Structure formats: structure tokens, C-alpha cells
């Protein structure tokens, strides 16, 4: 049996036609969708032709996620407590630098701090759980002792690392393998009451860029995330506590990345808020002629704003203040007060 997919053709003009459907309950709207079927040409159909369940997912407001309002663009700050991350490796490797870095991100406007102790850049080596815990849990504990109330995410693919992070004060289990790498991750997430962010990836960091192939990148990623959402729900994780991430750069070519970014509004059909992580990634440097990762801020913001125009709820970034400023201007230009 063929399966149909529905990508809302999102618009933001304040002159909204009568009967337009609100995208996830916000100010963006749509009247038509791209109907897609694997192996067939797509067609444009009216929003009224969407199946009831998909239409509900496309239009209903998203609940607050880890205490963060999903009806306003949100920012996740990247804090890598590693010596070898592709852009900021070593910058927050010491406890003092990590704590100060997190505080600076919060002051600049980050809504969530995402703390990771294992690099997932292409070609990165595996880090034992004990070392990953040593790099992350003390930072979370120190932030909580210092009175930091901002939500904290642990960026890990290992259940025991997540459990230690939650014991220290984290609220979000952000896993680049969608809780599939460690057989204990789903059970652990359910037991500790975690909110989760599940991402699509192919292979592991060491091999993921070795000739990735898809039948249809948009639909393949959609199906994968749909399956992982079902697995989370079966493990006792409520849909309202699940965020999805299409995994830009994780087992994807530049063309795959661009296809996902152009069609990212498709993923609203899954009924969960969407996180986008493109900050300083290689394809931005390739297209924007910026071989040094730190020089990709402008390109990262450009891609992020395009995603916001398709209703993405949260951007995962290195450059908080610059992104915050860009979002403020984007909001002022898109919508009347």
C-alpha cells in the first residue's frame, strides 16, 4: 500500500486569506500542501484534502518543551566539553570554562544549554561512558549549585551518561541516534521522566559520511523519525516530551542537506516540535566559501532563519547573541505587533 506525505507550503504574509490554516498554532499559515508519494511525482493539493490526523499535527499548537515556549523561536546553546569538537573543541574542556561558557550563553539569550562530552563530528572516535560522565555531570552540578535555572540538555548516545546527567540536574536527553545506539536508552528515558530529542543519522561518526544513499531523503528521514517516535511512546515517553531533529550533516551529502532544509516543513506532520542543528557545519562553509568553522556565523544564521520561516521551533547554535539579534529582526519584519 502506498503512503502519502503532506508538506505544508508555508506563508507568512500578514494579508492572510480567510480560511487559511495556522501552522502549529502560530502566525505562519498555509492553504496548500505538497502531496508526496515515494516513487511518484508530487502534486499540490488543498489543505482541506489532508487526512484528519495529519492536519491536526500540522495545525495544533505545540506544548511547552522543557519549560520553553514553542510558539516563539527558541535557541539551544551548544556547550561541548570536549577537546576535539569540530568548531569549539577545547574551548569549554575545563570545568571553570564550561560553567562560565554556559552562563555567558544564558546571558546572551539561550533557552536551553546542550552539554556534550563526546564529539560526533565526522570521523570522531568513540569515548568511554566514564570519561563522558566526567566531562559533563560536574558541569551540570556546578550550574545547579550556582543557581542556574535554565533547562539543561545532555547530548549523548549512552544511557548511563544520561542518567548521571539527570541526577546532576539535566532535563533533556538529546541523542543523535534517536535512542537506538544503547539498548538501555529508551527504558532509561522512560524511567527518569526525560524529555527527549531524537535525531536521524546513518552509521556512526566514524563512518557516517562514507557514501550515504537514500531512496528519497525527505521521506526516508520522515519514516525513520515516525518509527522512533512510536518506540518512545511505547517506552512511556509522552509525545509532548519528544522533539525531532532531521540530523543535518549526519550521514548526508550536501545535496541531501539542502533537500531536507528546503522541505523541512514536512516534519510538522509528525506532531512534535522540530530542532535544527546546522551551526557552522561544513556545507555552510562549502557553499559560503568559509573553510574555517568560526567564520560561518552569517551562513548559519541565514539557514536558521529560512528554517524559522518554515515553522521550525528551535535552533541549536554556537553563536547565541548573533542568532538572538537575527531572530528579533526576523520577527519584526515578518509579523505586525
mmCIF file of C-alpha atoms in Angstrom:
data_model
loop_
_atom_site.group_PDB
_atom_site.id
_atom_site.type_symbol
_atom_site.label_atom_id
_atom_site.label_comp_id
_atom_site.label_asym_id
_atom_site.label_seq_id
_atom_site.Cartn_x
_atom_site.Cartn_y
_atom_site.Cartn_z
ATOM 1 C CA UNK A 1 0.000 0.000 0.000
ATOM 2 C CA UNK A 2 1.366 3.393 -0.971
ATOM 3 C CA UNK A 3 1.873 6.010 1.697
ATOM 4 C CA UNK A 4 1.181 9.709 1.167
ATOM 5 C CA UNK A 5 3.079 12.538 2.832
ATOM 6 C CA UNK A 6 1.961 16.151 3.184
ATOM 7 C CA UNK A 7 4.335 19.112 3.270
ATOM 8 C CA UNK A 8 2.634 22.432 4.104
ATOM 9 C CA UNK A 9 3.567 25.248 1.740
ATOM 10 C CA UNK A 10 4.196 27.785 4.463
ATOM 11 C CA UNK A 11 3.481 31.502 4.135
ATOM 12 C CA UNK A 12 3.865 34.459 6.490
ATOM 13 C CA UNK A 13 2.244 37.445 4.798
ATOM 14 C CA UNK A 14 0.047 39.404 7.186
ATOM 15 C CA UNK A 15 -2.621 39.537 4.468
ATOM 16 C CA UNK A 16 -3.807 36.039 5.277
ATOM 17 C CA UNK A 17 -6.757 34.708 3.251
ATOM 18 C CA UNK A 18 -9.913 33.679 5.016
ATOM 19 C CA UNK A 19 -9.835 30.007 5.892
ATOM 20 C CA UNK A 20 -6.032 29.711 5.921
ATOM 21 C CA UNK A 21 -4.771 27.100 8.364
ATOM 22 C CA UNK A 22 -2.345 28.152 11.117
ATOM 23 C CA UNK A 23 0.927 26.235 11.102
ATOM 24 C CA UNK A 24 1.309 24.598 14.539
ATOM 25 C CA UNK A 25 -0.991 27.200 16.026
ATOM 26 C CA UNK A 26 1.253 30.156 15.214
ATOM 27 C CA UNK A 27 1.254 33.142 12.875
ATOM 28 C CA UNK A 28 2.620 31.244 9.898
ATOM 29 C CA UNK A 29 -0.083 29.712 7.728
ATOM 30 C CA UNK A 30 -0.830 27.552 4.709
ATOM 31 C CA UNK A 31 -3.681 26.924 2.307
ATOM 32 C CA UNK A 32 -1.995 24.222 0.208
ATOM 33 C CA UNK A 33 0.338 21.297 0.704
ATOM 34 C CA UNK A 34 2.704 19.300 -1.448
ATOM 35 C CA UNK A 35 1.367 15.739 -1.518
ATOM 36 C CA UNK A 36 4.233 13.294 -1.962
ATOM 37 C CA UNK A 37 4.352 9.559 -2.597
ATOM 38 C CA UNK A 38 7.599 7.630 -2.851
ATOM 39 C CA UNK A 39 8.359 6.846 -6.496
ATOM 40 C CA UNK A 40 5.753 9.247 -7.900
ATOM 41 C CA UNK A 41 5.687 12.901 -8.864
ATOM 42 C CA UNK A 42 4.371 15.216 -6.178
ATOM 43 C CA UNK A 43 1.274 17.373 -6.574
ATOM 44 C CA UNK A 44 -0.130 20.464 -4.907
ATOM 45 C CA UNK A 45 -3.467 19.928 -3.144
ATOM 46 C CA UNK A 46 -5.690 21.998 -0.867
ATOM 47 C CA UNK A 47 -5.147 21.851 2.871
ATOM 48 C CA UNK A 48 -8.726 20.600 3.153
ATOM 49 C CA UNK A 49 -7.622 17.377 1.414
ATOM 50 C CA UNK A 50 -5.184 16.395 4.177
ATOM 51 C CA UNK A 51 -6.149 13.379 6.329
ATOM 52 C CA UNK A 52 -7.574 14.411 9.690
ATOM 53 C CA UNK A 53 -4.683 13.156 11.848
ATOM 54 C CA UNK A 54 -2.003 14.799 9.717
ATOM 55 C CA UNK A 55 -3.985 18.050 9.538
ATOM 56 C CA UNK A 56 -4.248 18.074 13.331
ATOM 57 C CA UNK A 57 -0.485 17.563 13.658
ATOM 58 C CA UNK A 58 0.188 20.380 11.192
ATOM 59 C CA UNK A 59 -2.088 22.886 12.903
ATOM 60 C CA UNK A 60 -2.234 22.242 16.648
ATOM 61 C CA UNK A 61 -0.041 24.403 18.912
ATOM 62 C CA UNK A 62 2.967 22.663 20.411
ATOM 63 C CA UNK A 63 3.107 22.425 24.194
ATOM 64 C CA UNK A 64 5.949 23.993 26.141
ATOM 65 C CA UNK A 65 9.030 21.811 25.862
ATOM 66 C CA UNK A 66 11.389 21.608 28.843
ATOM 67 C CA UNK A 67 9.686 24.758 30.043
ATOM 68 C CA UNK A 68 10.392 26.627 26.805
ATOM 69 C CA UNK A 69 7.623 28.292 24.794
ATOM 70 C CA UNK A 70 7.344 26.531 21.425
ATOM 71 C CA UNK A 71 5.151 29.288 19.955
ATOM 72 C CA UNK A 72 8.199 31.564 19.727
ATOM 73 C CA UNK A 73 11.577 30.790 18.106
ATOM 74 C CA UNK A 74 13.872 29.279 20.731
ATOM 75 C CA UNK A 75 17.631 28.845 20.975
ATOM 76 C CA UNK A 76 19.631 25.871 22.220
ATOM 77 C CA UNK A 77 23.217 26.805 23.056
ATOM 78 C CA UNK A 78 25.973 24.320 22.215
ATOM 79 C CA UNK A 79 28.435 23.644 25.039
ATOM 80 C CA UNK A 80 30.955 20.967 24.048
ATOM 81 C CA UNK A 81 33.101 19.866 26.981
ATOM 82 C CA UNK A 82 35.409 18.071 24.564
ATOM 83 C CA UNK A 83 38.939 18.643 23.257
ATOM 84 C CA UNK A 84 38.051 17.707 19.677
ATOM 85 C CA UNK A 85 34.646 19.023 18.564
ATOM 86 C CA UNK A 86 34.805 20.382 15.017
ATOM 87 C CA UNK A 87 34.253 24.055 15.878
ATOM 88 C CA UNK A 88 34.765 24.724 19.585
ATOM 89 C CA UNK A 89 36.837 21.745 20.722
ATOM 90 C CA UNK A 90 38.825 22.607 23.857
ATOM 91 C CA UNK A 91 37.071 25.915 24.455
ATOM 92 C CA UNK A 92 34.965 24.532 27.332
ATOM 93 C CA UNK A 93 37.058 21.498 28.272
ATOM 94 C CA UNK A 94 37.814 22.643 31.830
ATOM 95 C CA UNK A 95 35.063 22.798 34.454
ATOM 96 C CA UNK A 96 35.557 26.516 35.025
ATOM 97 C CA UNK A 97 35.445 27.375 31.326
ATOM 98 C CA UNK A 98 32.384 25.201 30.801
ATOM 99 C CA UNK A 99 30.428 26.791 33.648
ATOM 100 C CA UNK A 100 31.412 30.305 32.584
ATOM 101 C CA UNK A 101 30.579 29.485 28.979
ATOM 102 C CA UNK A 102 27.110 28.239 29.912
ATOM 103 C CA UNK A 103 26.416 31.333 31.988
ATOM 104 C CA UNK A 104 27.510 33.558 29.105
ATOM 105 C CA UNK A 105 25.187 31.709 26.726
ATOM 106 C CA UNK A 106 22.270 32.144 29.105
ATOM 107 C CA UNK A 107 23.012 35.863 29.453
ATOM 108 C CA UNK A 108 23.064 36.115 25.656
ATOM 109 C CA UNK A 109 19.605 34.563 25.407
ATOM 110 C CA UNK A 110 19.909 30.771 25.219
ATOM 111 C CA UNK A 111 16.725 28.954 26.273
ATOM 112 C CA UNK A 112 18.412 25.556 26.754
ATOM 113 C CA UNK A 113 22.080 24.642 27.208
ATOM 114 C CA UNK A 114 23.098 21.423 25.422
ATOM 115 C CA UNK A 115 26.137 19.870 27.095
ATOM 116 C CA UNK A 116 28.072 17.167 25.262
ATOM 117 C CA UNK A 117 31.160 15.211 26.266
ATOM 118 C CA UNK A 118 31.714 13.180 23.090
ATOM 119 C CA UNK A 119 32.336 14.698 19.691
ATOM 120 C CA UNK A 120 30.022 13.468 16.934
ATOM 121 C CA UNK A 121 31.858 15.260 14.110
ATOM 122 C CA UNK A 122 32.591 13.105 11.041
ATOM 123 C CA UNK A 123 35.478 10.764 11.845
ATOM 124 C CA UNK A 124 35.312 11.240 15.624
ATOM 125 C CA UNK A 125 36.458 8.445 17.941
ATOM 126 C CA UNK A 126 34.263 6.679 20.500
ATOM 127 C CA UNK A 127 34.567 7.992 24.077
ATOM 128 C CA UNK A 128 34.024 5.605 27.036
ATOM 129 C CA UNK A 129 30.995 6.404 29.178
ATOM 130 C CA UNK A 130 33.106 7.000 32.292
ATOM 131 C CA UNK A 131 35.084 9.759 30.567
ATOM 132 C CA UNK A 132 31.943 11.277 29.085
ATOM 133 C CA UNK A 133 30.349 11.400 32.545
ATOM 134 C CA UNK A 134 33.490 13.009 33.977
ATOM 135 C CA UNK A 135 33.272 15.720 31.327
ATOM 136 C CA UNK A 136 29.568 16.513 31.708
ATOM 137 C CA UNK A 137 27.956 15.693 35.081
ATOM 138 C CA UNK A 138 30.185 18.018 37.170
ATOM 139 C CA UNK A 139 29.370 20.921 34.842
ATOM 140 C CA UNK A 140 25.632 20.353 35.264
ATOM 141 C CA UNK A 141 26.008 20.016 39.045
ATOM 142 C CA UNK A 142 28.072 23.212 39.234
ATOM 143 C CA UNK A 143 25.471 25.138 37.250
ATOM 144 C CA UNK A 144 22.674 23.967 39.523
ATOM 145 C CA UNK A 145 24.698 24.755 42.657
ATOM 146 C CA UNK A 146 25.270 28.230 41.222
ATOM 147 C CA UNK A 147 21.509 28.695 40.986
ATOM 148 C CA UNK A 148 21.169 28.393 37.201
ATOM 149 C CA UNK A 149 17.536 27.505 36.483
ATOM 150 C CA UNK A 150 17.764 27.327 32.682
ATOM 151 C CA UNK A 151 16.906 23.943 31.185
ATOM 152 C CA UNK A 152 19.919 21.724 30.520
ATOM 153 C CA UNK A 153 20.232 19.049 27.852
ATOM 154 C CA UNK A 154 22.714 16.187 27.830
ATOM 155 C CA UNK A 155 23.975 15.416 24.338
ATOM 156 C CA UNK A 156 24.815 11.721 24.491
ATOM 157 C CA UNK A 157 24.034 8.353 22.936
ATOM 158 C CA UNK A 158 24.671 6.418 26.171
ATOM 159 C CA UNK A 159 22.002 5.689 28.778
ATOM 160 C CA UNK A 160 24.330 5.754 31.780
ATOM 161 C CA UNK A 161 25.665 9.172 30.764
ATOM 162 C CA UNK A 162 22.120 10.476 30.514
ATOM 163 C CA UNK A 163 21.183 9.014 33.899
ATOM 164 C CA UNK A 164 24.157 10.686 35.587
ATOM 165 C CA UNK A 165 23.352 13.963 33.861
ATOM 166 C CA UNK A 166 19.745 13.801 35.086
ATOM 167 C CA UNK A 167 20.939 13.033 38.613
ATOM 168 C CA UNK A 168 23.008 16.231 38.330
ATOM 169 C CA UNK A 169 20.063 18.313 37.106
ATOM 170 C CA UNK A 170 19.521 17.847 33.359
ATOM 171 C CA UNK A 171 16.020 17.641 31.829
ATOM 172 C CA UNK A 172 16.576 16.724 28.172
ATOM 173 C CA UNK A 173 18.162 13.586 26.687
ATOM 174 C CA UNK A 174 19.434 14.670 23.258
ATOM 175 C CA UNK A 175 20.565 11.601 21.304
ATOM 176 C CA UNK A 176 21.970 11.727 17.764
ATOM 177 C CA UNK A 177 20.973 8.065 17.355
ATOM 178 C CA UNK A 178 17.327 8.615 18.399
ATOM 179 C CA UNK A 179 17.815 6.392 21.485
ATOM 180 C CA UNK A 180 18.895 3.457 19.315
ATOM 181 C CA UNK A 181 22.660 3.159 19.973
ATOM 182 C CA UNK A 182 22.347 1.976 23.564
ATOM 183 C CA UNK A 183 19.723 -0.750 24.164
ATOM 184 C CA UNK A 184 19.036 0.776 27.598
ATOM 185 C CA UNK A 185 18.317 4.295 26.350
ATOM 186 C CA UNK A 186 14.570 4.001 25.743
ATOM 187 C CA UNK A 187 13.969 2.311 29.096
ATOM 188 C CA UNK A 188 16.201 4.800 30.886
ATOM 189 C CA UNK A 189 14.475 7.800 29.304
ATOM 190 C CA UNK A 190 11.101 6.451 30.407
ATOM 191 C CA UNK A 191 12.294 5.680 33.949
ATOM 192 C CA UNK A 192 13.849 9.086 34.592
ATOM 193 C CA UNK A 193 10.948 11.015 33.041
ATOM 194 C CA UNK A 194 13.152 12.589 30.405
ATOM 195 C CA UNK A 195 12.161 14.855 27.626
ATOM 196 C CA UNK A 196 13.994 13.586 24.555
ATOM 197 C CA UNK A 197 15.307 14.892 21.272
ATOM 198 C CA UNK A 198 15.594 12.145 18.674
ATOM 199 C CA UNK A 199 17.709 12.709 15.595
ATOM 200 C CA UNK A 200 18.093 10.907 12.296
ATOM 201 C CA UNK A 201 21.575 9.643 11.496
ATOM 202 C CA UNK A 202 23.096 6.887 9.395
ATOM 203 C CA UNK A 203 26.061 4.926 10.730
ATOM 204 C CA UNK A 204 28.312 6.259 13.491
ATOM 205 C CA UNK A 205 30.511 9.372 13.500
ATOM 206 C CA UNK A 206 33.492 7.361 12.251
ATOM 207 C CA UNK A 207 31.744 6.148 9.077
ATOM 208 C CA UNK A 208 28.561 8.187 8.562
ATOM 209 C CA UNK A 209 29.886 10.214 5.621
ATOM 210 C CA UNK A 210 31.021 7.145 3.658
ATOM 211 C CA UNK A 211 28.714 7.389 0.617
ATOM 212 C CA UNK A 212 25.272 7.781 2.256
ATOM 213 C CA UNK A 213 22.433 6.742 -0.090
ATOM 214 C CA UNK A 214 18.656 7.244 0.192
ATOM 215 C CA UNK A 215 15.674 6.397 -1.976
ATOM 216 C CA UNK A 216 14.067 9.724 -1.044
ATOM 217 C CA UNK A 217 15.869 11.683 1.657
ATOM 218 C CA UNK A 218 12.827 13.593 2.926
ATOM 219 C CA UNK A 219 10.525 10.598 3.097
ATOM 220 C CA UNK A 220 13.184 8.213 4.399
ATOM 221 C CA UNK A 221 14.010 10.555 7.292
ATOM 222 C CA UNK A 222 10.294 11.112 7.982
ATOM 223 C CA UNK A 223 9.650 7.356 8.197
ATOM 224 C CA UNK A 224 12.630 6.828 10.483
ATOM 225 C CA UNK A 225 11.566 9.572 12.888
ATOM 226 C CA UNK A 226 7.981 8.327 12.829
ATOM 227 C CA UNK A 227 9.195 4.867 13.858
ATOM 228 C CA UNK A 228 11.385 6.265 16.627
ATOM 229 C CA UNK A 229 8.530 8.418 17.974
ATOM 230 C CA UNK A 230 6.426 5.258 18.175
ATOM 231 C CA UNK A 231 9.251 3.493 20.034
ATOM 232 C CA UNK A 232 9.498 6.380 22.512
ATOM 233 C CA UNK A 233 5.758 6.378 23.154
ATOM 234 C CA UNK A 234 5.831 2.602 23.691
ATOM 235 C CA UNK A 235 8.557 3.190 26.292
ATOM 236 C CA UNK A 236 6.300 5.559 28.213
ATOM 237 C CA UNK A 237 7.557 8.885 26.827
ATOM 238 C CA UNK A 238 4.636 11.192 26.022
ATOM 239 C CA UNK A 239 4.576 12.771 22.557
ATOM 240 C CA UNK A 240 4.623 16.208 24.243
ATOM 241 C CA UNK A 241 8.070 15.320 25.616
ATOM 242 C CA UNK A 242 9.545 14.399 22.214
ATOM 243 C CA UNK A 243 11.435 16.769 19.914
ATOM 244 C CA UNK A 244 12.691 15.706 16.478
ATOM 245 C CA UNK A 245 15.821 16.629 14.535
ATOM 246 C CA UNK A 246 16.372 15.694 10.851
ATOM 247 C CA UNK A 247 20.104 15.379 11.502
ATOM 248 C CA UNK A 248 21.687 17.754 9.005
ATOM 249 C CA UNK A 249 25.205 16.545 8.199
ATOM 250 C CA UNK A 250 24.823 13.157 9.858
ATOM 251 C CA UNK A 251 25.150 10.616 7.058
ATOM 252 C CA UNK A 252 24.088 13.138 4.399
ATOM 253 C CA UNK A 253 25.732 14.706 1.400
ATOM 254 C CA UNK A 254 25.459 18.419 0.721
ATOM 255 C CA UNK A 255 22.577 17.752 -1.655
ATOM 256 C CA UNK A 256 20.810 15.662 0.997
ATOM 257 C CA UNK A 257 21.209 18.510 3.482
ATOM 258 C CA UNK A 258 19.750 21.040 1.062
ATOM 259 C CA UNK A 259 16.784 18.823 0.218
ATOM 260 C CA UNK A 260 15.989 18.390 3.910
ATOM 261 C CA UNK A 261 16.262 22.110 4.568
ATOM 262 C CA UNK A 262 14.037 23.053 1.628
ATOM 263 C CA UNK A 263 11.367 20.582 2.724
ATOM 264 C CA UNK A 264 11.699 20.707 6.496
ATOM 265 C CA UNK A 265 8.069 21.797 6.994
ATOM 266 C CA UNK A 266 7.122 18.202 6.101
ATOM 267 C CA UNK A 267 8.186 17.082 9.581
ATOM 268 C CA UNK A 268 5.453 19.092 11.319
ATOM 269 C CA UNK A 269 3.212 16.204 10.253
ATOM 270 C CA UNK A 270 4.814 14.098 12.995
ATOM 271 C CA UNK A 271 3.218 16.251 15.684
ATOM 272 C CA UNK A 272 6.404 17.158 17.567
ATOM 273 C CA UNK A 273 8.484 20.353 17.802
ATOM 274 C CA UNK A 274 11.457 20.475 15.443
ATOM 275 C CA UNK A 275 15.067 21.215 16.380
ATOM 276 C CA UNK A 276 17.503 22.269 13.664
ATOM 277 C CA UNK A 277 21.255 21.988 14.167
ATOM 278 C CA UNK A 278 23.271 23.495 11.316
ATOM 279 C CA UNK A 279 25.564 25.846 13.201
ATOM 280 C CA UNK A 280 28.962 26.247 11.476
ATOM 281 C CA UNK A 281 28.599 22.946 9.606
ATOM 282 C CA UNK A 282 30.770 22.028 6.652
ATOM 283 C CA UNK A 283 28.183 22.519 3.900
ATOM 284 C CA UNK A 284 27.767 26.139 5.030
ATOM 285 C CA UNK A 285 31.495 26.657 4.607
ATOM 286 C CA UNK A 286 31.478 24.943 1.217
ATOM 287 C CA UNK A 287 28.613 26.985 -0.202
ATOM 288 C CA UNK A 288 29.583 30.198 1.585
ATOM 289 C CA UNK A 289 33.339 29.956 0.942
ATOM 290 C CA UNK A 290 34.244 29.810 4.630
ATOM 291 C CA UNK A 291 36.743 26.992 5.236
ATOM 292 C CA UNK A 292 37.223 27.977 8.906
ATOM 293 C CA UNK A 293 34.260 26.907 11.073
ATOM 294 C CA UNK A 294 34.273 30.075 13.185
ATOM 295 C CA UNK A 295 33.732 32.143 10.014
ATOM 296 C CA UNK A 296 30.365 30.505 9.251
ATOM 297 C CA UNK A 297 28.178 32.547 11.606
ATOM 298 C CA UNK A 298 26.403 34.522 8.873
ATOM 299 C CA UNK A 299 25.693 31.401 6.828
ATOM 300 C CA UNK A 300 24.441 29.557 9.903
ATOM 301 C CA UNK A 301 22.026 32.369 10.694
ATOM 302 C CA UNK A 302 20.804 32.514 7.085
ATOM 303 C CA UNK A 303 19.944 28.812 7.144
ATOM 304 C CA UNK A 304 18.355 29.126 10.583
ATOM 305 C CA UNK A 305 16.073 31.983 9.535
ATOM 306 C CA UNK A 306 14.958 30.025 6.495
ATOM 307 C CA UNK A 307 14.011 27.176 8.824
ATOM 308 C CA UNK A 308 12.087 29.539 11.096
ATOM 309 C CA UNK A 309 10.127 30.688 8.043
ATOM 310 C CA UNK A 310 9.007 27.051 7.716
ATOM 311 C CA UNK A 311 7.927 26.873 11.357
ATOM 312 C CA UNK A 312 10.941 25.198 12.985
ATOM 313 C CA UNK A 313 10.706 25.863 16.713
ATOM 314 C CA UNK A 314 14.297 25.675 17.973
ATOM 315 C CA UNK A 315 17.773 26.391 16.576
ATOM 316 C CA UNK A 316 20.837 24.680 18.060
ATOM 317 C CA UNK A 317 23.708 27.175 17.704
ATOM 318 C CA UNK A 318 27.163 28.204 18.845
ATOM 319 C CA UNK A 319 26.591 31.944 18.388
ATOM 320 C CA UNK A 320 23.790 32.917 20.759
ATOM 321 C CA UNK A 321 23.858 36.721 20.710
ATOM 322 C CA UNK A 322 24.098 36.936 16.923
ATOM 323 C CA UNK A 323 21.259 34.451 16.450
ATOM 324 C CA UNK A 324 19.108 36.183 19.055
ATOM 325 C CA UNK A 325 19.547 39.511 17.250
ATOM 326 C CA UNK A 326 18.732 37.971 13.883
ATOM 327 C CA UNK A 327 15.559 36.359 15.247
ATOM 328 C CA UNK A 328 14.414 39.670 16.744
ATOM 329 C CA UNK A 329 14.738 41.386 13.354
ATOM 330 C CA UNK A 330 13.120 38.450 11.546
ATOM 331 C CA UNK A 331 10.121 38.600 13.881
ATOM 332 C CA UNK A 332 9.802 42.366 13.477
ATOM 333 C CA UNK A 333 9.803 42.066 9.679
ATOM 334 C CA UNK A 334 7.547 39.012 9.455
ATOM 335 C CA UNK A 335 4.754 39.931 11.819
ATOM 336 C CA UNK A 336 2.919 43.035 12.933
ATOM 337 C CA UNK A 337 2.765 43.665 16.666
#
